[in-house]
Amino acid sequence: MAADQDTEESDAVSNFTVKQETSLKSQPIIFNPDFFVEKLRHEKPSVFTELVLSNITRLIDLPGTEFAQLTGEMVTKLPSGSSSASGFFRSLNFLKRKEKGVVFGAPLTEEGIAQIYQLIEYLQKNLHIEGLFRVPGKNLRQQTLKEFLNSGVDIDLDSGEYHANDVATLLKTFLGELPDTLLTHRHYHAHLKIADLALFDEKGNKTTFPDKERQIEALQLLFMILPPANRTLLKLLLDLLHQTARQQEKNKMSAYNLALMFAPHIIWPKNLTANDLQENIGKLNTAVAFMIKHSQKLFRAPAYIREHARHHFATTKGVQSKDDLDLLPQSSIGALPAKRNFIDSSVCPQPEGTQQHTEVALRELFAHVNNMPESAKKKKIIRQRKVLGNQLLIEKKSKNISPGTTPSNTGNVGQKGKENSPLASESCSHTKVSFTAQESTV
């Protein structure tokens, strides 16, 4: 899988959070709250994977075959009628397309995401359009846009030649032509189990009310072991759909309506049989609607994972589960503030020397990109850098929108979560986007 190749380029990936300002040179570099988690992922991948998987299995029950599928130890069988020969020629087609620089129908890469981000950036400015993502665009204009994106050029979508429905439909087409869904077929059974997580009554009996806190925690863990390119695009997409649903009074597209449009591309495995689909379709659609509503919480590492990662590099015994975190004295962890401005110093320390070193390194990286000769490669890298600033700007704007109210998951059984109610604001001060900078010879 192409996403696995992205892991080999991890040395060129920088995950960080910056304050939105006009000049990059004047931006202070602020540590990602998951800095040590990412450090553990790249420097000790086996330790990282074991830590995440052990906590996933603490939350959901995965029998041997389902766990083996999640870890990739067992390959999912193709449905009847799919021959190995057809799969071979289909893979060969992907290789040919990739050589030509085509993004549609090819395995997901960071470079492909940089091209598709042009569509996402345009749609962020047109969320008020009624029926967005539901009303189809014009085929001829979509085909023109598709050819432009495949050729790697920058498109002026604000020229008036294209409609928001053209762009929205083309985004769905791109997702539909990916070799695998964003959440990957390996995670399918885990997501079915997460959807079944429910509250218990006072007698310890399972109820029909979803346990939203455990669902969010399980999704946070599962998203952490996605391929890097899948995780990046999933965050961009869920953020876009979250903002779309917040304007449902204008566009008539609720989180559940959007889930109906995107569930096939996000969570339905390409090799899903008709019987499996019929049995679980309602559960899968509801699961995607839940992701859209709570997207602002799903891309943070749980607190105990951050504590374990920090302790691991401090050469002390790490916290390996939420239960271990609860046993620690509060003084050793530090109370989390109700609202964070830019960084939580109790979770992520900020050594002055390290921060200055990071700032200098990133400025040198930006300077190197700016000094590169004009080329399609340089444009792609600059566009990837734009993703970071624009994502932070979206979350900043979302704070100014008057949020609705969503019932909190307090464990009381007497009140159901309203899955189709207006979304509550769940803005997070931190945005994590992968920025890939590849060295080039001038």
Tab-separated table of C-alpha atoms in Angstrom:
chain	number	residue	atom	x	y	z
A	1	MET	CA	0.000	0.000	0.000
A	2	ALA	CA	1.204	3.483	-0.878
A	3	ALA	CA	0.410	4.684	2.602
A	4	ASP	CA	3.049	2.295	3.916
A	5	GLN	CA	5.603	3.987	1.671
A	6	ASP	CA	4.754	7.295	3.333
A	7	THR	CA	6.006	5.846	6.613
A	8	GLU	CA	9.469	5.545	5.077
A	9	GLU	CA	9.456	9.287	4.546
A	10	SER	CA	8.696	9.981	8.200
A	11	ASP	CA	11.970	11.872	8.568
A	12	ALA	CA	10.525	14.523	6.291
A	13	VAL	CA	7.263	14.864	8.191
A	14	SER	CA	6.843	17.630	10.730
A	15	ASN	CA	3.725	17.812	12.915
A	16	PHE	CA	3.385	21.075	14.744
A	17	THR	CA	0.956	23.825	15.700
A	18	VAL	CA	1.494	27.493	14.893
A	19	LYS	CA	-0.348	30.679	15.693
A	20	GLN	CA	-2.056	32.178	12.610
A	21	GLU	CA	-0.235	35.355	11.534
A	22	THR	CA	0.577	37.094	8.282
A	23	SER	CA	4.268	36.240	8.129
A	24	LEU	CA	5.748	32.801	8.643
A	25	LYS	CA	8.931	34.346	9.998
A	26	SER	CA	6.990	36.063	12.781
A	27	GLN	CA	5.123	32.908	13.817
A	28	PRO	CA	6.137	31.431	17.165
A	29	ILE	CA	6.607	27.670	16.998
A	30	ILE	CA	4.478	25.946	19.631
A	31	PHE	CA	4.769	22.273	20.501
A	32	ASN	CA	2.097	19.876	19.368
A	33	PRO	CA	0.431	18.566	22.564
A	34	ASP	CA	0.983	15.081	21.116
A	35	PHE	CA	4.677	15.774	20.469
A	36	PHE	CA	5.964	12.868	22.560
A	37	VAL	CA	3.295	10.573	21.141
A	38	GLU	CA	4.522	11.309	17.614
A	39	LYS	CA	8.112	10.912	18.773
A	40	LEU	CA	7.234	7.482	20.163
A	41	ARG	CA	5.446	6.571	16.915
A	42	HIS	CA	8.480	7.340	14.746
A	43	GLU	CA	11.325	6.289	17.042
A	44	LYS	CA	9.761	3.238	18.728
A	45	PRO	CA	6.988	2.067	16.354
A	46	SER	CA	6.650	-1.368	17.960
A	47	VAL	CA	6.247	0.150	21.443
A	48	PHE	CA	3.762	2.673	20.085
A	49	THR	CA	1.661	0.061	18.264
A	50	GLU	CA	1.597	-2.318	21.249
A	51	LEU	CA	0.531	0.523	23.557
A	52	VAL	CA	-2.343	1.613	21.289
A	53	LEU	CA	-3.546	-1.917	20.497
A	54	SER	CA	-3.559	-2.954	24.160
A	55	ASN	CA	-5.862	-0.036	24.983
A	56	ILE	CA	-8.117	-0.696	21.998
A	57	THR	CA	-8.648	-4.276	23.176
A	58	ARG	CA	-9.342	-2.953	26.676
A	59	LEU	CA	-12.312	-1.006	25.285
A	60	ILE	CA	-13.674	-3.441	22.704
A	61	ASP	CA	-13.648	-7.220	22.422
A	62	LEU	CA	-11.862	-8.375	19.263
A	63	PRO	CA	-11.705	-12.160	18.746
A	64	GLY	CA	-8.565	-13.676	17.258
A	65	THR	CA	-9.484	-13.299	13.583
A	66	GLU	CA	-10.749	-9.732	13.971
A	67	PHE	CA	-7.658	-8.714	15.930
A	68	ALA	CA	-5.417	-10.349	13.321
A	69	GLN	CA	-7.253	-8.380	10.635
A	70	LEU	CA	-6.754	-5.122	12.552
A	71	THR	CA	-3.009	-5.731	12.882
A	72	GLY	CA	-2.689	-6.872	9.268
A	73	GLU	CA	-1.608	-10.392	10.211
A	74	MET	CA	-4.591	-11.806	8.322
A	75	VAL	CA	-5.640	-10.604	4.876
A	76	THR	CA	-9.384	-10.234	4.407
A	77	LYS	CA	-10.779	-12.614	1.815
A	78	LEU	CA	-12.252	-11.079	-1.313
A	79	PRO	CA	-16.001	-11.655	-1.918
A	80	SER	CA	-17.029	-14.416	-4.275
A	81	GLY	CA	-16.694	-13.486	-7.939
A	82	SER	CA	-13.494	-11.488	-7.452
A	83	SER	CA	-10.582	-13.301	-9.023
A	84	SER	CA	-6.952	-12.852	-8.133
A	85	ALA	CA	-6.229	-12.121	-11.798
A	86	SER	CA	-8.580	-9.143	-11.851
A	87	GLY	CA	-6.975	-7.877	-8.636
A	88	PHE	CA	-3.527	-8.186	-10.237
A	89	PHE	CA	-4.476	-6.168	-13.323
A	90	ARG	CA	-6.241	-3.594	-11.155
A	91	SER	CA	-3.055	-3.133	-9.104
A	92	LEU	CA	-1.041	-2.845	-12.316
A	93	ASN	CA	-3.370	-0.070	-13.447
A	94	PHE	CA	-2.733	1.834	-10.213
A	95	LEU	CA	1.019	1.608	-10.771
A	96	LYS	CA	0.700	2.972	-14.305
A	97	ARG	CA	-1.501	5.827	-13.126
A	98	LYS	CA	0.906	6.697	-10.339
A	99	GLU	CA	3.798	6.956	-12.795
A	100	LYS	CA	1.812	9.545	-14.750
A	101	GLY	CA	1.108	11.584	-11.644
A	102	VAL	CA	-2.608	10.791	-11.696
A	103	VAL	CA	-4.375	11.227	-8.344
A	104	PHE	CA	-7.794	9.772	-9.219
A	105	GLY	CA	-7.888	5.995	-8.831
A	106	ALA	CA	-4.340	5.861	-7.463
A	107	PRO	CA	-3.274	4.903	-3.914
A	108	LEU	CA	-3.518	7.796	-1.456
A	109	THR	CA	-0.369	9.920	-1.033
A	110	GLU	CA	0.476	13.250	0.596
A	111	GLU	CA	1.090	14.714	-2.874
A	112	GLY	CA	-2.374	13.617	-3.980
A	113	ILE	CA	-3.903	15.164	-0.862
A	114	ALA	CA	-2.160	18.463	-1.683
A	115	GLN	CA	-3.927	18.469	-5.071
A	116	ILE	CA	-7.335	17.504	-3.651
A	117	TYR	CA	-7.000	20.152	-0.947
A	118	GLN	CA	-7.789	22.722	-3.632
A	119	LEU	CA	-11.324	21.306	-3.691
A	120	ILE	CA	-11.620	21.288	0.104
A	121	GLU	CA	-10.332	24.858	0.368
A	122	TYR	CA	-12.913	26.060	-2.163
A	123	LEU	CA	-15.796	24.208	-0.476
A	124	GLN	CA	-14.914	25.761	2.892
A	125	LYS	CA	-15.967	29.093	1.384
A	126	ASN	CA	-19.252	27.751	-0.017
A	127	LEU	CA	-20.783	25.774	2.834
A	128	HIS	CA	-24.034	27.751	2.573
A	129	ILE	CA	-25.038	26.183	-0.766
A	130	GLU	CA	-28.298	24.271	-0.321
A	131	GLY	CA	-27.953	20.553	-0.978
A	132	LEU	CA	-24.145	20.649	-0.946
A	133	PHE	CA	-22.747	17.123	-1.498
A	134	ARG	CA	-26.272	15.897	-2.354
A	135	VAL	CA	-27.044	17.820	-5.562
A	136	PRO	CA	-24.790	16.577	-8.399
A	137	GLY	CA	-22.732	18.913	-10.575
A	138	LYS	CA	-22.268	19.002	-14.351
A	139	ASN	CA	-20.321	16.074	-15.798
A	140	LEU	CA	-18.427	18.132	-18.382
A	141	ARG	CA	-17.106	20.624	-15.839
A	142	GLN	CA	-16.192	17.806	-13.449
A	143	GLN	CA	-14.232	16.024	-16.169
A	144	THR	CA	-12.304	19.219	-16.908
A	145	LEU	CA	-11.480	19.679	-13.236
A	146	LYS	CA	-10.437	16.050	-12.943
A	147	GLU	CA	-7.968	16.392	-15.824
A	148	PHE	CA	-6.490	19.543	-14.281
A	149	LEU	CA	-5.995	17.808	-10.923
A	150	ASN	CA	-4.435	14.755	-12.562
A	151	SER	CA	-1.982	16.982	-14.406
A	152	GLY	CA	-0.844	18.598	-11.144
A	153	VAL	CA	-1.735	22.206	-12.012
A	154	ASP	CA	-3.192	24.885	-9.760
A	155	ILE	CA	-6.856	25.614	-10.485
A	156	ASP	CA	-8.591	28.968	-10.110
A	157	LEU	CA	-11.880	27.683	-8.715
A	158	ASP	CA	-12.989	31.234	-7.886
A	159	SER	CA	-13.042	32.224	-11.570
A	160	GLY	CA	-16.767	31.555	-11.830
A	161	GLU	CA	-16.397	28.724	-14.342
A	162	TYR	CA	-17.290	26.059	-11.794
A	163	HIS	CA	-20.120	25.598	-9.301
A	164	ALA	CA	-19.768	24.344	-5.728
A	165	ASN	CA	-21.824	21.273	-6.681
A	166	ASP	CA	-19.224	20.402	-9.347
A	167	VAL	CA	-16.442	20.542	-6.773
A	168	ALA	CA	-18.399	18.660	-4.087
A	169	THR	CA	-19.322	15.857	-6.487
A	170	LEU	CA	-15.725	15.588	-7.712
A	171	LEU	CA	-14.479	15.249	-4.123
A	172	LYS	CA	-16.844	12.310	-3.608
A	173	THR	CA	-15.656	10.830	-6.914
A	174	PHE	CA	-12.037	11.019	-5.756
A	175	LEU	CA	-12.874	9.227	-2.505
A	176	GLY	CA	-14.934	6.618	-4.341
A	177	GLU	CA	-12.041	5.768	-6.682
A	178	LEU	CA	-9.506	5.166	-3.909
A	179	PRO	CA	-8.318	1.539	-3.739
A	180	ASP	CA	-9.450	1.377	-0.081
A	181	THR	CA	-11.771	3.427	2.108
A	182	LEU	CA	-10.256	6.080	4.379
A	183	LEU	CA	-10.706	3.980	7.527
A	184	THR	CA	-9.367	0.915	5.657
A	185	HIS	CA	-10.949	-2.535	5.514
A	186	ARG	CA	-8.621	-3.697	8.312
A	187	HIS	CA	-10.441	-1.474	10.850
A	188	TYR	CA	-13.964	-2.429	9.772
A	189	HIS	CA	-14.820	-4.903	12.562
A	190	ALA	CA	-13.303	-2.625	15.206
A	191	HIS	CA	-15.639	0.187	14.134
A	192	LEU	CA	-18.649	-2.118	14.356
A	193	LYS	CA	-17.643	-2.947	17.948
A	194	ILE	CA	-17.160	0.748	18.804
A	195	ALA	CA	-20.656	1.520	17.524
A	196	ASP	CA	-22.018	-1.057	20.006
A	197	LEU	CA	-20.376	0.503	23.087
A	198	ALA	CA	-23.222	1.312	25.482
A	199	LEU	CA	-23.822	2.591	29.002
A	200	PHE	CA	-24.592	0.291	31.940
A	201	ASP	CA	-27.318	0.854	34.514
A	202	GLU	CA	-26.874	0.812	38.298
A	203	LYS	CA	-27.193	-2.980	38.367
A	204	GLY	CA	-24.434	-3.414	35.787
A	205	ASN	CA	-26.763	-4.324	32.930
A	206	LYS	CA	-26.027	-3.027	29.449
A	207	THR	CA	-28.504	-0.441	28.176
A	208	THR	CA	-29.394	0.784	24.691
A	209	PHE	CA	-27.840	4.204	25.280
A	210	PRO	CA	-24.441	4.766	23.594
A	211	ASP	CA	-21.408	5.388	25.777
A	212	LYS	CA	-20.112	8.421	23.919
A	213	GLU	CA	-17.025	8.936	26.081
A	214	ARG	CA	-15.758	5.408	25.453
A	215	GLN	CA	-16.659	5.674	21.760
A	216	ILE	CA	-14.603	8.865	21.415
A	217	GLU	CA	-11.680	7.294	23.300
A	218	ALA	CA	-11.752	4.174	21.098
A	219	LEU	CA	-11.896	6.264	17.911
A	220	GLN	CA	-8.959	8.377	19.084
A	221	LEU	CA	-6.912	5.207	19.520
A	222	LEU	CA	-8.015	3.634	16.251
A	223	PHE	CA	-7.263	6.798	14.254
A	224	MET	CA	-3.737	6.810	15.706
A	225	ILE	CA	-2.839	3.591	13.859
A	226	LEU	CA	-4.229	4.647	10.480
A	227	PRO	CA	-1.726	5.083	7.636
A	228	PRO	CA	-0.416	8.693	7.775
A	229	ALA	CA	-1.997	9.787	4.475
A	230	ASN	CA	-5.385	8.305	5.453
A	231	ARG	CA	-5.292	10.076	8.809
A	232	THR	CA	-4.407	13.415	7.200
A	233	LEU	CA	-7.197	13.296	4.622
A	234	LEU	CA	-9.703	11.916	7.139
A	235	LYS	CA	-9.092	14.891	9.423
A	236	LEU	CA	-9.449	17.385	6.573
A	237	LEU	CA	-12.651	15.700	5.388
A	238	LEU	CA	-14.297	15.366	8.808
A	239	ASP	CA	-13.442	19.000	9.606
A	240	LEU	CA	-15.096	20.066	6.334
A	241	LEU	CA	-18.211	17.979	7.008
A	242	HIS	CA	-18.365	19.223	10.617
A	243	GLN	CA	-18.390	22.835	9.414
A	244	THR	CA	-20.956	21.953	6.729
A	245	ALA	CA	-23.304	20.412	9.301
A	246	ARG	CA	-23.022	23.501	11.508
A	247	GLN	CA	-24.628	25.471	8.673
A	248	GLN	CA	-27.444	22.995	8.118
A	249	GLU	CA	-30.078	25.726	8.480
A	250	LYS	CA	-28.783	27.135	5.182
A	251	ASN	CA	-27.565	24.081	3.287
A	252	LYS	CA	-30.137	21.590	4.674
A	253	MET	CA	-27.360	19.030	5.253
A	254	SER	CA	-27.282	17.597	8.781
A	255	ALA	CA	-24.507	15.377	10.091
A	256	TYR	CA	-26.624	12.298	9.373
A	257	ASN	CA	-27.456	13.459	5.834
A	258	LEU	CA	-23.738	13.968	5.185
A	259	ALA	CA	-23.009	10.542	6.667
A	260	LEU	CA	-25.354	8.965	4.103
A	261	MET	CA	-23.318	10.633	1.333
A	262	PHE	CA	-19.860	9.766	2.680
A	263	ALA	CA	-20.170	6.514	4.657
A	264	PRO	CA	-19.456	4.398	1.539
A	265	HIS	CA	-16.145	6.244	1.054
A	266	ILE	CA	-15.149	6.489	4.727
A	267	ILE	CA	-16.077	3.187	6.324
A	268	TRP	CA	-17.602	0.657	3.881
A	269	PRO	CA	-14.888	-1.787	2.811
A	270	LYS	CA	-14.547	-2.212	-0.945
A	271	ASN	CA	-14.801	-5.987	-0.488
A	272	LEU	CA	-17.989	-5.842	1.607
A	273	THR	CA	-20.596	-8.388	0.583
A	274	ALA	CA	-24.244	-7.457	0.026
A	275	ASN	CA	-25.365	-9.410	3.119
A	276	ASP	CA	-22.888	-7.648	5.401
A	277	LEU	CA	-23.907	-4.281	4.032
A	278	GLN	CA	-27.619	-4.930	4.558
A	279	GLU	CA	-27.080	-6.024	8.149
A	280	ASN	CA	-24.846	-3.153	9.268
A	281	ILE	CA	-25.725	-0.222	7.013
A	282	GLY	CA	-27.683	1.668	9.696
A	283	LYS	CA	-24.942	1.155	12.276
A	284	LEU	CA	-22.235	2.345	9.853
A	285	ASN	CA	-24.156	5.472	8.838
A	286	THR	CA	-24.750	6.375	12.481
A	287	ALA	CA	-21.055	5.804	13.227
A	288	VAL	CA	-19.976	8.251	10.494
A	289	ALA	CA	-22.520	10.832	11.696
A	290	PHE	CA	-20.979	10.486	15.182
A	291	MET	CA	-17.502	11.094	13.724
A	292	ILE	CA	-18.709	14.229	11.940
A	293	LYS	CA	-20.288	15.635	15.102
A	294	HIS	CA	-17.268	14.930	17.317
A	295	SER	CA	-14.495	15.428	14.750
A	296	GLN	CA	-12.826	18.157	16.814
A	297	LYS	CA	-12.036	15.620	19.567
A	298	LEU	CA	-11.046	12.559	17.579
A	299	PHE	CA	-7.527	13.492	16.495
A	300	ARG	CA	-6.029	14.003	19.959
A	301	ALA	CA	-4.242	11.262	21.839
A	302	PRO	CA	-5.908	10.242	25.137
A	303	ALA	CA	-4.235	11.757	28.192
A	304	TYR	CA	-2.807	8.449	29.429
A	305	ILE	CA	-1.155	7.826	26.041
A	306	ARG	CA	0.520	11.246	26.226
A	307	GLU	CA	1.640	10.520	29.786
A	308	HIS	CA	3.108	7.174	28.795
A	309	ALA	CA	4.970	8.718	25.839
A	310	ARG	CA	6.395	11.492	27.988
A	311	HIS	CA	7.458	9.107	30.750
A	312	HIS	CA	8.985	6.757	28.177
A	313	PHE	CA	11.435	9.433	27.057
A	314	ALA	CA	12.008	10.549	30.641
A	315	THR	CA	13.298	6.994	31.322
A	316	THR	CA	10.656	6.439	34.000
A	317	LYS	CA	7.875	3.913	34.215
A	318	GLY	CA	5.125	4.951	31.811
A	319	VAL	CA	1.381	5.031	32.201
A	320	GLN	CA	0.013	2.333	29.916
A	321	SER	CA	-3.755	2.647	30.373
A	322	LYS	CA	-6.470	4.917	31.673
A	323	ASP	CA	-6.660	2.791	34.822
A	324	ASP	CA	-2.959	3.420	35.496
A	325	LEU	CA	-3.508	7.138	35.015
A	326	ASP	CA	-6.311	7.135	37.602
A	327	LEU	CA	-3.958	5.518	40.149
A	328	LEU	CA	-1.324	8.229	39.841
A	329	PRO	CA	-1.391	11.083	42.380
A	330	GLN	CA	-2.826	14.236	40.861
A	331	SER	CA	0.310	16.171	41.746
A	332	SER	CA	2.368	13.989	39.423
A	333	ILE	CA	0.065	14.565	36.453
A	334	GLY	CA	-1.130	18.099	36.889
A	335	ALA	CA	-4.749	19.147	36.589
A	336	LEU	CA	-5.911	19.843	33.054
A	337	PRO	CA	-7.299	23.366	32.590
A	338	ALA	CA	-10.913	23.681	31.493
A	339	LYS	CA	-9.877	25.611	28.383
A	340	ARG	CA	-6.496	25.677	26.705
A	341	ASN	CA	-5.259	28.757	24.951
A	342	PHE	CA	-2.497	27.334	22.813
A	343	ILE	CA	-0.688	24.647	24.805
A	344	ASP	CA	-1.164	22.557	27.910
A	345	SER	CA	2.114	22.827	29.762
A	346	SER	CA	1.120	20.083	32.212
A	347	VAL	CA	0.810	17.541	29.416
A	348	CYS	CA	3.600	18.727	27.167
A	349	PRO	CA	6.619	20.446	28.719
A	350	GLN	CA	8.340	23.146	26.729
A	351	PRO	CA	12.104	23.054	27.221
A	352	GLU	CA	13.381	26.405	26.031
A	353	GLY	CA	16.402	24.992	24.202
A	354	THR	CA	14.359	22.390	22.325
A	355	GLN	CA	11.733	24.926	21.303
A	356	GLN	CA	14.380	27.313	19.934
A	357	HIS	CA	16.012	24.448	18.057
A	358	THR	CA	12.671	23.463	16.507
A	359	GLU	CA	11.938	27.047	15.489
A	360	VAL	CA	15.313	27.448	13.804
A	361	ALA	CA	14.981	24.114	12.002
A	362	LEU	CA	11.534	24.943	10.663
A	363	ARG	CA	12.569	28.391	9.490
A	364	GLU	CA	15.481	26.825	7.625
A	365	LEU	CA	13.036	24.362	6.088
A	366	PHE	CA	10.698	27.141	4.919
A	367	ALA	CA	13.666	29.106	3.551
A	368	HIS	CA	14.837	26.032	1.640
A	369	VAL	CA	11.391	25.622	0.065
A	370	ASN	CA	11.208	29.302	-0.910
A	371	ASN	CA	14.655	29.128	-2.538
A	372	MET	CA	13.738	26.157	-4.693
A	373	PRO	CA	13.336	26.877	-8.432
A	374	GLU	CA	9.789	27.311	-9.693
A	375	SER	CA	8.342	23.882	-10.402
A	376	ALA	CA	5.246	21.762	-9.892
A	377	LYS	CA	7.011	20.088	-6.961
A	378	LYS	CA	7.578	23.425	-5.226
A	379	LYS	CA	3.921	24.380	-5.703
A	380	LYS	CA	2.799	21.121	-4.118
A	381	ILE	CA	5.019	21.634	-1.070
A	382	ILE	CA	3.781	25.217	-0.650
A	383	ARG	CA	0.197	24.016	-0.969
A	384	GLN	CA	0.822	21.420	1.731
A	385	ARG	CA	2.104	24.187	3.963
A	386	LYS	CA	-1.103	26.158	3.293
A	387	VAL	CA	-3.121	23.254	4.680
A	388	LEU	CA	-1.736	23.966	8.152
A	389	GLY	CA	-2.637	27.639	8.242
A	390	ASN	CA	-6.077	27.186	6.728
A	391	GLN	CA	-7.029	24.394	9.119
A	392	LEU	CA	-6.168	26.563	12.117
A	393	LEU	CA	-8.135	29.456	10.595
A	394	ILE	CA	-11.221	27.237	10.200
A	395	GLU	CA	-11.116	26.224	13.845
A	396	LYS	CA	-10.579	29.845	14.840
A	397	LYS	CA	-13.669	30.895	12.872
A	398	SER	CA	-15.707	28.047	14.351
A	399	LYS	CA	-15.277	29.553	17.810
A	400	ASN	CA	-17.101	32.697	16.655
A	401	ILE	CA	-20.180	30.701	15.590
A	402	SER	CA	-22.774	30.416	18.277
A	403	PRO	CA	-22.760	26.720	19.202
A	404	GLY	CA	-25.782	24.566	19.796
A	405	THR	CA	-26.121	22.371	22.807
A	406	THR	CA	-25.393	18.690	22.878
A	407	PRO	CA	-26.212	16.567	25.902
A	408	SER	CA	-23.056	15.503	27.696
A	409	ASN	CA	-22.394	11.856	28.245
A	410	THR	CA	-22.606	11.777	32.017
A	411	GLY	CA	-23.508	8.138	32.365
A	412	ASN	CA	-27.167	8.856	33.237
A	413	VAL	CA	-29.458	6.557	31.356
A	414	GLY	CA	-32.515	8.775	31.361
A	415	GLN	CA	-31.563	10.894	28.351
A	416	LYS	CA	-30.652	9.841	24.799
A	417	GLY	CA	-28.136	11.698	22.663
A	418	LYS	CA	-29.881	13.565	19.857
A	419	GLU	CA	-28.009	12.390	16.823
A	420	ASN	CA	-29.702	14.810	14.404
A	421	SER	CA	-29.648	17.924	16.566
A	422	PRO	CA	-27.485	20.954	15.634
A	423	LEU	CA	-23.854	20.368	16.415
A	424	ALA	CA	-22.227	21.645	19.528
A	425	SER	CA	-19.026	23.556	19.117
A	426	GLU	CA	-16.108	21.283	19.876
A	427	SER	CA	-13.300	23.524	18.757
A	428	CYS	CA	-9.809	22.518	19.713
A	429	SER	CA	-6.954	24.942	20.041
A	430	HIS	CA	-4.568	22.500	18.387
A	431	THR	CA	-4.537	21.367	14.778
A	432	LYS	CA	-2.258	18.590	13.612
A	433	VAL	CA	-1.526	18.352	9.904
A	434	SER	CA	1.271	16.444	8.271
A	435	PHE	CA	3.609	18.678	6.283
A	436	THR	CA	5.907	16.767	4.026
A	437	ALA	CA	8.989	18.507	2.767
A	438	GLN	CA	11.236	16.517	0.491
A	439	GLU	CA	14.741	17.715	-0.172
A	440	SER	CA	15.507	18.414	-3.803
A	441	THR	CA	18.675	19.141	-5.716
A	442	VAL	CA	18.796	22.624	-7.128
